[in-house]
mmCIF file of N, CA and C in Angstrom:
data_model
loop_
_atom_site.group_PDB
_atom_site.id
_atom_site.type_symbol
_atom_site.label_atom_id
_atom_site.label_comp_id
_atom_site.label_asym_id
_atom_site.label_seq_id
_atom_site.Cartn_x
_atom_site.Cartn_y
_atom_site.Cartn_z
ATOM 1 N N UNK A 1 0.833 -1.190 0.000
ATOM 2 C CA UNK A 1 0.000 0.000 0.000
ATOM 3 C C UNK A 1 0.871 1.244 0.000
ATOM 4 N N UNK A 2 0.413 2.450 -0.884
ATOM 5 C CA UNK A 2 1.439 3.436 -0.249
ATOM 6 C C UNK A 2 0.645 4.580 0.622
ATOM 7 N N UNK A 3 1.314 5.231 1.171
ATOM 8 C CA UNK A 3 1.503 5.864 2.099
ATOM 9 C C UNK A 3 1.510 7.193 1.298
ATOM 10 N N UNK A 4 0.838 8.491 1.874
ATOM 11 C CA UNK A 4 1.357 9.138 1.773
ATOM 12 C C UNK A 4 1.382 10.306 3.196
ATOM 13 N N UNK A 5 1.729 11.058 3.125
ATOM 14 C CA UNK A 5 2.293 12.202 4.100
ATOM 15 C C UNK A 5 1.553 13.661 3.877
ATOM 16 N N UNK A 6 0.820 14.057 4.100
ATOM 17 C CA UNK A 6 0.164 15.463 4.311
ATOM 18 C C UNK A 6 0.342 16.299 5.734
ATOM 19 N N UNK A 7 1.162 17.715 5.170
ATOM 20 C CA UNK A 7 1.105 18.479 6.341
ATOM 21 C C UNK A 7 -0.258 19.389 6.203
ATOM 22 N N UNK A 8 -0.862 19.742 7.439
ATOM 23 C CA UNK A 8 -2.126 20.375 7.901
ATOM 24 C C UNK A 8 -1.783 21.855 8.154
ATOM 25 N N UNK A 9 -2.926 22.228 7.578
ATOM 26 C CA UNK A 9 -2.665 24.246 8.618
ATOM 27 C C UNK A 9 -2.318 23.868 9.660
ATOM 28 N N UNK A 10 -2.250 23.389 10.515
ATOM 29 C CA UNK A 10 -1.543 23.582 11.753
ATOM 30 C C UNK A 10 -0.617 23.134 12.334
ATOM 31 N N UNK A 11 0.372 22.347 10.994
ATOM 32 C CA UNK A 11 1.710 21.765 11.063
ATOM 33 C C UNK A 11 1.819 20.782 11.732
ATOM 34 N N UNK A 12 0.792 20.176 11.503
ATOM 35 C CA UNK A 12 0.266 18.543 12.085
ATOM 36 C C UNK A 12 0.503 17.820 10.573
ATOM 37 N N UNK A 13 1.169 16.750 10.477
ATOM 38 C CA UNK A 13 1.458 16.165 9.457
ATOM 39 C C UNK A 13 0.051 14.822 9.995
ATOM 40 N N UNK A 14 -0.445 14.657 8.554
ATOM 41 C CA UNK A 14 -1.309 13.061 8.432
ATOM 42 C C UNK A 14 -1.419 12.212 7.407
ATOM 43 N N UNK A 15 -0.939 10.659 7.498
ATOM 44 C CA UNK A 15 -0.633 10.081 7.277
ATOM 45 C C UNK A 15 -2.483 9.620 6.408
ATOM 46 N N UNK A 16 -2.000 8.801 5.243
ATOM 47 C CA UNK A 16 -3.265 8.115 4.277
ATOM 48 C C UNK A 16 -2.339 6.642 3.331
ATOM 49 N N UNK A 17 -3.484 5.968 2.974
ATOM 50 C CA UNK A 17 -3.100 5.085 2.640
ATOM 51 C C UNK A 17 -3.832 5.247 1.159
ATOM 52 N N UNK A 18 -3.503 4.772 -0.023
ATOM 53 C CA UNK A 18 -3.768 4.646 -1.103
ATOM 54 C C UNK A 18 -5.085 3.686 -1.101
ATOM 55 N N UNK A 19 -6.430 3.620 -1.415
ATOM 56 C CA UNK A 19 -7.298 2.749 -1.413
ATOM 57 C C UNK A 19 -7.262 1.969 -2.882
ATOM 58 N N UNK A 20 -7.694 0.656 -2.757
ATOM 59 C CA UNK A 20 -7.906 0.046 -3.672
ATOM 60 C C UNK A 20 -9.149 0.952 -4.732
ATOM 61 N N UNK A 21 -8.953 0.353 -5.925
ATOM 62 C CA UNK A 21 -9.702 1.133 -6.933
ATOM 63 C C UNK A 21 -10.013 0.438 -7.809
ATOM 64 N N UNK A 22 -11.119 0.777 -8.557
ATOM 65 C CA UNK A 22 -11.528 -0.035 -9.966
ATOM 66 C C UNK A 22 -11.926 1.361 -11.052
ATOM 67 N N UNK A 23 -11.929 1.044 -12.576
ATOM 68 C CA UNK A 23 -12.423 2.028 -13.046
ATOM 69 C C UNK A 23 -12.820 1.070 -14.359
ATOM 70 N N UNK A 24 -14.658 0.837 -14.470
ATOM 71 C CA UNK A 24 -15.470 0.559 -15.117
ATOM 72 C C UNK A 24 -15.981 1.482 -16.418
ATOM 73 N N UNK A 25 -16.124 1.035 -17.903
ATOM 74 C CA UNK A 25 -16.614 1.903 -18.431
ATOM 75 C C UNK A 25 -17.478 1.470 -19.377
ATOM 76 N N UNK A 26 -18.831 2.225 -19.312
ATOM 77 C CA UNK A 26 -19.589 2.086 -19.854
ATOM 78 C C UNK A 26 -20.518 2.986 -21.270
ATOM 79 N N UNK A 27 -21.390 2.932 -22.034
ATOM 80 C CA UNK A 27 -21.391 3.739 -22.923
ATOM 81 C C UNK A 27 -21.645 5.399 -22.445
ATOM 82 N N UNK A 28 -21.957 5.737 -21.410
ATOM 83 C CA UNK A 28 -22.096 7.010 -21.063
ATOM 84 C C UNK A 28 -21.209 7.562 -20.209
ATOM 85 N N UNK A 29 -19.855 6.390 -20.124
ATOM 86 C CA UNK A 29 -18.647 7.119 -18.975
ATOM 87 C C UNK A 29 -18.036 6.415 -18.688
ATOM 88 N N UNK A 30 -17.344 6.534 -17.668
ATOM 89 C CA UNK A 30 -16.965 5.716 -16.588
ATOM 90 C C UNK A 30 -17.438 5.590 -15.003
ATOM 91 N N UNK A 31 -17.705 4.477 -14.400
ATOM 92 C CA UNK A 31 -17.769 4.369 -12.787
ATOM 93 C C UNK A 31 -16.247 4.088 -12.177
ATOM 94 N N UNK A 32 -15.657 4.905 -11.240
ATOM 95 C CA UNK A 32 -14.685 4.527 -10.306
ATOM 96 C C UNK A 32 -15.349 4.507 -9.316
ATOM 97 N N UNK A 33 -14.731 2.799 -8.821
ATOM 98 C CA UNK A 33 -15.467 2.687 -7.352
ATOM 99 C C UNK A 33 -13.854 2.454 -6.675
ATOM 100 N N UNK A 34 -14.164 2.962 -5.641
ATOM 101 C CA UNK A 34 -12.925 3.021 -3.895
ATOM 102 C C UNK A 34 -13.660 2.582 -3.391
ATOM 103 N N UNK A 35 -12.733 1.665 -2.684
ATOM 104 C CA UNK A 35 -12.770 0.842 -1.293
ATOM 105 C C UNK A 35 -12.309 1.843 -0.163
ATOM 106 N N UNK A 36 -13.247 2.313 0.574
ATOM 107 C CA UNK A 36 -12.290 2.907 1.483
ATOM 108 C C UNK A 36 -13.809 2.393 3.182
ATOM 109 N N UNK A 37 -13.361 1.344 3.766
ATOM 110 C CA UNK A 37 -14.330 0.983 5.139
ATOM 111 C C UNK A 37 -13.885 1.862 5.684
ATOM 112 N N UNK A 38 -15.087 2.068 6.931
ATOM 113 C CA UNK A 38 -14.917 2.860 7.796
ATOM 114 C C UNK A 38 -14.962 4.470 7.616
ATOM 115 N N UNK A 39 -15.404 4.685 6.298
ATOM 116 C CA UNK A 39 -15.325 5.903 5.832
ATOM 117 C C UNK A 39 -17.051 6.481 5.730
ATOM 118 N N UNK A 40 -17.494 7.396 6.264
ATOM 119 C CA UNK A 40 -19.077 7.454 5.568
ATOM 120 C C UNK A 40 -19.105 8.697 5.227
ATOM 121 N N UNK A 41 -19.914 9.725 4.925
ATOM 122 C CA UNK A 41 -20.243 10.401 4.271
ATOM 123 C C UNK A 41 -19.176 11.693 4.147
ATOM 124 N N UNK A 42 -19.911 11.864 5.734
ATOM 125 C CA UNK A 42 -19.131 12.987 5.840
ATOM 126 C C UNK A 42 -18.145 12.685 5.983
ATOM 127 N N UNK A 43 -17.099 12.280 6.153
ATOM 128 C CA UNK A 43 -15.710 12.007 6.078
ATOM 129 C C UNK A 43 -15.281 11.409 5.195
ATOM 130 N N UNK A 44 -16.138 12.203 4.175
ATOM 131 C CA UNK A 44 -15.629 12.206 2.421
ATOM 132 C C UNK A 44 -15.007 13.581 1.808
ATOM 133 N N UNK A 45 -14.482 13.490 0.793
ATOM 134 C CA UNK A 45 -13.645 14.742 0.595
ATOM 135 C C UNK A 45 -13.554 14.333 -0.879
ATOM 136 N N UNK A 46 -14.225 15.031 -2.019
ATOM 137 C CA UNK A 46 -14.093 14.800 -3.316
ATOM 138 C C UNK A 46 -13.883 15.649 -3.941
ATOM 139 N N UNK A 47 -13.070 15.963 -4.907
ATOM 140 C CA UNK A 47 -12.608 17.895 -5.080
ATOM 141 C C UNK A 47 -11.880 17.618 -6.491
ATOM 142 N N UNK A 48 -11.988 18.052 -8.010
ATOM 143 C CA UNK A 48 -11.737 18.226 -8.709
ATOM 144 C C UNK A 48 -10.625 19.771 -9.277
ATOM 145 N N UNK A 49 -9.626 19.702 -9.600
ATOM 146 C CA UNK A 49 -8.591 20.480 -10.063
ATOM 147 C C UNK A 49 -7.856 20.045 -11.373
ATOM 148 N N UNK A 50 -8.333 21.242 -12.437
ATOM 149 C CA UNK A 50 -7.290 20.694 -13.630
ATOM 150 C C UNK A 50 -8.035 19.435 -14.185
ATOM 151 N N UNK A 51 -6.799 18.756 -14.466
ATOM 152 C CA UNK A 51 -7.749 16.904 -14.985
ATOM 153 C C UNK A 51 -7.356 16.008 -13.853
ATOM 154 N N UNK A 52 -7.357 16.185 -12.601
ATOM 155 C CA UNK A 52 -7.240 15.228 -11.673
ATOM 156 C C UNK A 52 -8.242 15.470 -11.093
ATOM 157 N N UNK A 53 -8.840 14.935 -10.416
ATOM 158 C CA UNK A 53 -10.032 14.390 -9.361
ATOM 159 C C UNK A 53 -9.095 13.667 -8.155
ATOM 160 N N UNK A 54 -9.252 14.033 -6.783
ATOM 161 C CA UNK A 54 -9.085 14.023 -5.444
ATOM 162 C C UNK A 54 -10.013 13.422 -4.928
ATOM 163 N N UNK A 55 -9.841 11.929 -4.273
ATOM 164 C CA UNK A 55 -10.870 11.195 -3.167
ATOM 165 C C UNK A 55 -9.792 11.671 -1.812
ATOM 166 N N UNK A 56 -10.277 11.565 -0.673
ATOM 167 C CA UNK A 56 -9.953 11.886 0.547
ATOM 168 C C UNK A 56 -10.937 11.448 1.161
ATOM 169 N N UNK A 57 -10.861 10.271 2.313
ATOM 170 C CA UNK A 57 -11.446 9.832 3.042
ATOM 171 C C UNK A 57 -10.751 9.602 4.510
ATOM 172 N N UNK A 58 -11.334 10.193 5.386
ATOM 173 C CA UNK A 58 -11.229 9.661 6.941
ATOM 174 C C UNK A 58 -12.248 9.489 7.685
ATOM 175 N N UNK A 59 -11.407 8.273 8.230
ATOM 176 C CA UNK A 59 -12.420 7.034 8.925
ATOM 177 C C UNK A 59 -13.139 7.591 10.332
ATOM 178 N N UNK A 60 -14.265 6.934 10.599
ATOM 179 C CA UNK A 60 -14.456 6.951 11.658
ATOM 180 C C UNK A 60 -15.210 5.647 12.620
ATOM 181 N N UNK A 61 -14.162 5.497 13.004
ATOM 182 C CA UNK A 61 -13.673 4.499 14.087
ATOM 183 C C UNK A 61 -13.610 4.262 15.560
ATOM 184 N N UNK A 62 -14.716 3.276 15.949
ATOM 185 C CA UNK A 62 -14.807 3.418 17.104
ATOM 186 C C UNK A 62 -13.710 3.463 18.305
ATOM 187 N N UNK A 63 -14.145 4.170 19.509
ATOM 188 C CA UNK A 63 -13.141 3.921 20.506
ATOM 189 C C UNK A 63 -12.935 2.772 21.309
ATOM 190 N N UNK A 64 -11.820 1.576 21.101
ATOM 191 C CA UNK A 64 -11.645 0.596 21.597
ATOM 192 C C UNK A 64 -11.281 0.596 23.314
ATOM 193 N N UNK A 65 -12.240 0.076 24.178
ATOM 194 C CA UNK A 65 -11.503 0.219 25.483
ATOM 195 C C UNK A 65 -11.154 -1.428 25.728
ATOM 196 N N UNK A 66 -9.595 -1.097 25.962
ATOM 197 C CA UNK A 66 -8.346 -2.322 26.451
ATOM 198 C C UNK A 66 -7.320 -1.677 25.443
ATOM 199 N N UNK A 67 -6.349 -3.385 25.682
ATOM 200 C CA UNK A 67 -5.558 -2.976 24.939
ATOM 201 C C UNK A 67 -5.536 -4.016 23.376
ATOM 202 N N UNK A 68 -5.115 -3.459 22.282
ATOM 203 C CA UNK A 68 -5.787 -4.315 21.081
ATOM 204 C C UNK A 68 -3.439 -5.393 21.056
ATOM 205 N N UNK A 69 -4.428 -6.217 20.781
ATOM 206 C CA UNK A 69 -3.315 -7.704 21.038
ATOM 207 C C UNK A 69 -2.899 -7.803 19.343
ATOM 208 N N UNK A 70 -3.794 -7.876 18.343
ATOM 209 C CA UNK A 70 -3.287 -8.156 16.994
ATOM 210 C C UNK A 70 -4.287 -6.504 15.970
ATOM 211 N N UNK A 71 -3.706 -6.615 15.297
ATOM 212 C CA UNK A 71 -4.219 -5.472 14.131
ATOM 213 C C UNK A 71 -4.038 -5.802 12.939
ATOM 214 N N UNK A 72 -4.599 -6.131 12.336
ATOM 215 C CA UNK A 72 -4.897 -6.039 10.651
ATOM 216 C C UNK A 72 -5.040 -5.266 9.661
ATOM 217 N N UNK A 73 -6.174 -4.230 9.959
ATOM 218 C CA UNK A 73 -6.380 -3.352 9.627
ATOM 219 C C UNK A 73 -5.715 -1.922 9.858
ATOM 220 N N UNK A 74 -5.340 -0.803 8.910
ATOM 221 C CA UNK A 74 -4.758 0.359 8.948
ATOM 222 C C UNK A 74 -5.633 0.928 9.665
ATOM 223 N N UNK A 75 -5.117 2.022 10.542
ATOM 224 C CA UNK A 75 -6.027 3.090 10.759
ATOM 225 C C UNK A 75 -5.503 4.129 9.983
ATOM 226 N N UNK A 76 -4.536 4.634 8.939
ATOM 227 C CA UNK A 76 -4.797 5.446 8.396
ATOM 228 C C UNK A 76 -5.562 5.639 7.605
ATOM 229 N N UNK A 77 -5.813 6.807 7.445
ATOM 230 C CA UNK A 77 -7.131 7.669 6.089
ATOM 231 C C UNK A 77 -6.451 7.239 5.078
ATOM 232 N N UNK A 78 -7.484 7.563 3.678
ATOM 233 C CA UNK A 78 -7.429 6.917 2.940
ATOM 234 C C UNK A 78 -7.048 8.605 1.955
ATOM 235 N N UNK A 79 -6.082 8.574 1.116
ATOM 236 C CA UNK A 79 -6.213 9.528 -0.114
ATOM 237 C C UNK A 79 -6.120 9.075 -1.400
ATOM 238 N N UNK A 80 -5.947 9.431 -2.642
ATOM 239 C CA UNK A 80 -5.690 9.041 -4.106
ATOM 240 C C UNK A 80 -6.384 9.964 -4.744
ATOM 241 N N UNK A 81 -5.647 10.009 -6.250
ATOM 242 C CA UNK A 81 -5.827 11.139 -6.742
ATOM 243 C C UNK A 81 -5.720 9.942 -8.191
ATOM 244 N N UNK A 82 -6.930 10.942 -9.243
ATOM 245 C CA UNK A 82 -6.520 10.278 -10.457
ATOM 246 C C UNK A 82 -6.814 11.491 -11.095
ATOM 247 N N UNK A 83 -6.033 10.638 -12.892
ATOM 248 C CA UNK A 83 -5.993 11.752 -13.711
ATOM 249 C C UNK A 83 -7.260 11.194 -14.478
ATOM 250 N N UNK A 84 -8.227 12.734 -14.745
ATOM 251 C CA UNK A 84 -9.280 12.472 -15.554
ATOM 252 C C UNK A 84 -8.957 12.239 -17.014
ATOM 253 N N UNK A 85 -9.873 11.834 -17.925
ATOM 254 C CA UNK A 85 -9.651 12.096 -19.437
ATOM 255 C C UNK A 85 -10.199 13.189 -19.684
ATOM 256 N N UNK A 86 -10.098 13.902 -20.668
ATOM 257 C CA UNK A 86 -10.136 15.225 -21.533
ATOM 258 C C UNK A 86 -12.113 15.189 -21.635
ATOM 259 N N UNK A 87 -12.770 14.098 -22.078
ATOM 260 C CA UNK A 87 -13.712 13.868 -22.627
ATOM 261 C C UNK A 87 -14.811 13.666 -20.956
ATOM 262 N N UNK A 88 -14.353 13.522 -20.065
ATOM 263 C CA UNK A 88 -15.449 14.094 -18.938
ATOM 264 C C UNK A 88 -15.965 15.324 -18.550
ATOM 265 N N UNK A 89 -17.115 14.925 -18.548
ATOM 266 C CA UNK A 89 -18.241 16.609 -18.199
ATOM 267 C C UNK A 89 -18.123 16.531 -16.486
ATOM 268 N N UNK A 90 -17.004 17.360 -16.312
ATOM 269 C CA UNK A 90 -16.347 17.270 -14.616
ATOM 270 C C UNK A 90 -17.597 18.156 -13.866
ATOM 271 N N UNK A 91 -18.639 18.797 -14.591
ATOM 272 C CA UNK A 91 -19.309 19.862 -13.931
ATOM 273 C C UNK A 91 -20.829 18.456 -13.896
ATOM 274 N N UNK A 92 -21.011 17.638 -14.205
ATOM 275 C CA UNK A 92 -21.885 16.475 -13.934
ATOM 276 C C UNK A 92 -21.623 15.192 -13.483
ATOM 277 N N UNK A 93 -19.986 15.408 -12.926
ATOM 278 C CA UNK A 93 -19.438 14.054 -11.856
ATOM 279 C C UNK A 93 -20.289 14.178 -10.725
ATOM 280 N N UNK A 94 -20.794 12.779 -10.112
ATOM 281 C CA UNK A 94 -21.386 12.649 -8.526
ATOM 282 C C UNK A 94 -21.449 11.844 -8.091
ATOM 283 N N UNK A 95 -21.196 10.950 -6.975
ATOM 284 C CA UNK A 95 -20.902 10.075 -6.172
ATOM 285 C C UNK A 95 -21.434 10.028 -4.611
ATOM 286 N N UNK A 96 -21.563 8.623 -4.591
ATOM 287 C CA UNK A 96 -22.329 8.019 -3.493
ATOM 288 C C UNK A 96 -21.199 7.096 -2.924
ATOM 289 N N UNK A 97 -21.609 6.902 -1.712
ATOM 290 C CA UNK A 97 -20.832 5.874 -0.672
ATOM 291 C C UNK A 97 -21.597 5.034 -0.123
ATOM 292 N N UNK A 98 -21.412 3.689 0.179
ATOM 293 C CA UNK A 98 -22.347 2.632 0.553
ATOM 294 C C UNK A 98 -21.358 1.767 1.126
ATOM 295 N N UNK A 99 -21.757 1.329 2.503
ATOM 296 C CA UNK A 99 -20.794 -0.091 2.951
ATOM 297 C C UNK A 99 -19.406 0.260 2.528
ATOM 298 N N UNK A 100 -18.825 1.324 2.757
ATOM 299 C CA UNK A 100 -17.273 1.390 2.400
ATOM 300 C C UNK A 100 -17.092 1.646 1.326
ATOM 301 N N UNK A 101 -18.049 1.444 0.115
ATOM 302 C CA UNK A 101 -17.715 1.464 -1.334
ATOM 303 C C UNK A 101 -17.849 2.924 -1.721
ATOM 304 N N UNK A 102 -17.352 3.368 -2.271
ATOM 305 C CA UNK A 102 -17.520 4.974 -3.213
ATOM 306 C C UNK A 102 -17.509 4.645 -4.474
ATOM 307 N N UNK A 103 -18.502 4.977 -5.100
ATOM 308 C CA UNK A 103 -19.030 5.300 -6.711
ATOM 309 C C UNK A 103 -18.959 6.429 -6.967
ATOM 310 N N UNK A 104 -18.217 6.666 -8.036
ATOM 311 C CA UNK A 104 -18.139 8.104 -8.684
ATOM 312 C C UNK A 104 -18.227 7.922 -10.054
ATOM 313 N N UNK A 105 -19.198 8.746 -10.699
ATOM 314 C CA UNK A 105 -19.738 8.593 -12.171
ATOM 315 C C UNK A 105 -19.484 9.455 -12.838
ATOM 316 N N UNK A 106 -18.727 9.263 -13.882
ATOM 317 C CA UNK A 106 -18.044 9.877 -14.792
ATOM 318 C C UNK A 106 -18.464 10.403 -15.901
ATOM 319 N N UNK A 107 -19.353 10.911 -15.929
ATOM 320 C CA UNK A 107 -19.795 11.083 -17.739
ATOM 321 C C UNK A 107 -19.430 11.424 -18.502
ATOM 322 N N UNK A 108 -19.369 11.049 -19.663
ATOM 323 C CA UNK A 108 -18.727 11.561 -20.579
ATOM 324 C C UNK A 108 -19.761 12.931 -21.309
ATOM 325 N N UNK A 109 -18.749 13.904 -22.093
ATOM 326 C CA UNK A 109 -19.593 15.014 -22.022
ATOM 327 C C UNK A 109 -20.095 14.560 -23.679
ATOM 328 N N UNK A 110 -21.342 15.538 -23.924
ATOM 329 C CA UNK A 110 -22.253 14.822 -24.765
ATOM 330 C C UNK A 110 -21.771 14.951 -26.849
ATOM 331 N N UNK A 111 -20.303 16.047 -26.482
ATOM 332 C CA UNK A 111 -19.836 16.278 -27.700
ATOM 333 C C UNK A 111 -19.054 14.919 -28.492
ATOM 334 N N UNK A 112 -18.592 14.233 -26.850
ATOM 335 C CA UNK A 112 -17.852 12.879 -27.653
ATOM 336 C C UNK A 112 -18.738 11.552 -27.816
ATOM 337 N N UNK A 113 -20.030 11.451 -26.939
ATOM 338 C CA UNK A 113 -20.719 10.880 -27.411
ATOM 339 C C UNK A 113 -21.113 10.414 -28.614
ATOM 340 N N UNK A 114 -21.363 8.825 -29.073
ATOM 341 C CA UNK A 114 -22.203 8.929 -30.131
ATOM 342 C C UNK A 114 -23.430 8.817 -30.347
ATOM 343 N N UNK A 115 -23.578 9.779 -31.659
ATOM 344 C CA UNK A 115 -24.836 10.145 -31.973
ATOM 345 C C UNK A 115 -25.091 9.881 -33.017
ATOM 346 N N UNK A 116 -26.556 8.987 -33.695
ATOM 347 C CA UNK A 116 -27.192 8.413 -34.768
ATOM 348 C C UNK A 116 -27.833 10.122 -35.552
ATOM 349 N N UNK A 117 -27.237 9.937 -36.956
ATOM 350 C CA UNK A 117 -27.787 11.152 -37.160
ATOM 351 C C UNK A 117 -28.766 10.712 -38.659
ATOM 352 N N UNK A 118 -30.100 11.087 -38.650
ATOM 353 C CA UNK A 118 -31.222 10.728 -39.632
ATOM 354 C C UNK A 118 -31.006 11.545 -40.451
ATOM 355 N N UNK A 119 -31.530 10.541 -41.690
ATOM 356 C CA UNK A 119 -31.428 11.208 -43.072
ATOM 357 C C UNK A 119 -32.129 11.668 -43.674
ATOM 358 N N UNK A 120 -32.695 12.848 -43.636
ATOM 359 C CA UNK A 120 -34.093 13.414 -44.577
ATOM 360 C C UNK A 120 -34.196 12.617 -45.815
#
């Protein structure tokens, strides 16, 4: 997994982990779905710049009382960044989160679409 490193306005550095990803495409776009558990709504962060698109997710995770003996799971947040294609209508991207999963729908904008054109 990688890691990455973010310093904060307040010179608090925080740590994220790269989430797994898929990117599906269909005739009107693409779906990217992230894996990111433990993540729900609000501790979503989706933000478009340029041709990259920004997921940012932090978890929220209950408070364990003892002490934890084995760990599996990261507790760091989750970030990743992808590069869009040229041909997405970035002003009609929107996304939902379910059970950990994030869907983000890509459309393609309607100039590259194809279109059946009739013949008088």
């Amino acid at each position: 997994m990688n890691t990455t490193v973010r310093e904060t306005d307040s010179r608090q550095t925080e740590q994220f982990i790269a989430p797994a990803a898929s990117v599906i495409e269909n005739g009107d776009g693409y779906l990217l779905q992230v894996e990111m558990p433990g993540v729900n709504k609000e501790g979503l962060e989706i933000s478009t710049e340029g041709n990259e698109l920004t997921v940012t997710g932090r978890r929220s995770l209950p408070t364990i009382a003892g002490t934890i003996l084995h760990r599996e799971s990261p507790r760091e947040n989750f970030c990743r960044a992808f590069e869009l294609d040229p041909s997405i209508d970035v002003n009609e991207i929107n996304a939902r989160i379910e059970q950990g999963l994030l869907t983000v729908t890509l459309p393609k904008a309607e100039h590259v679409k194809p279109r059946r054109i009739t013949v008088s």
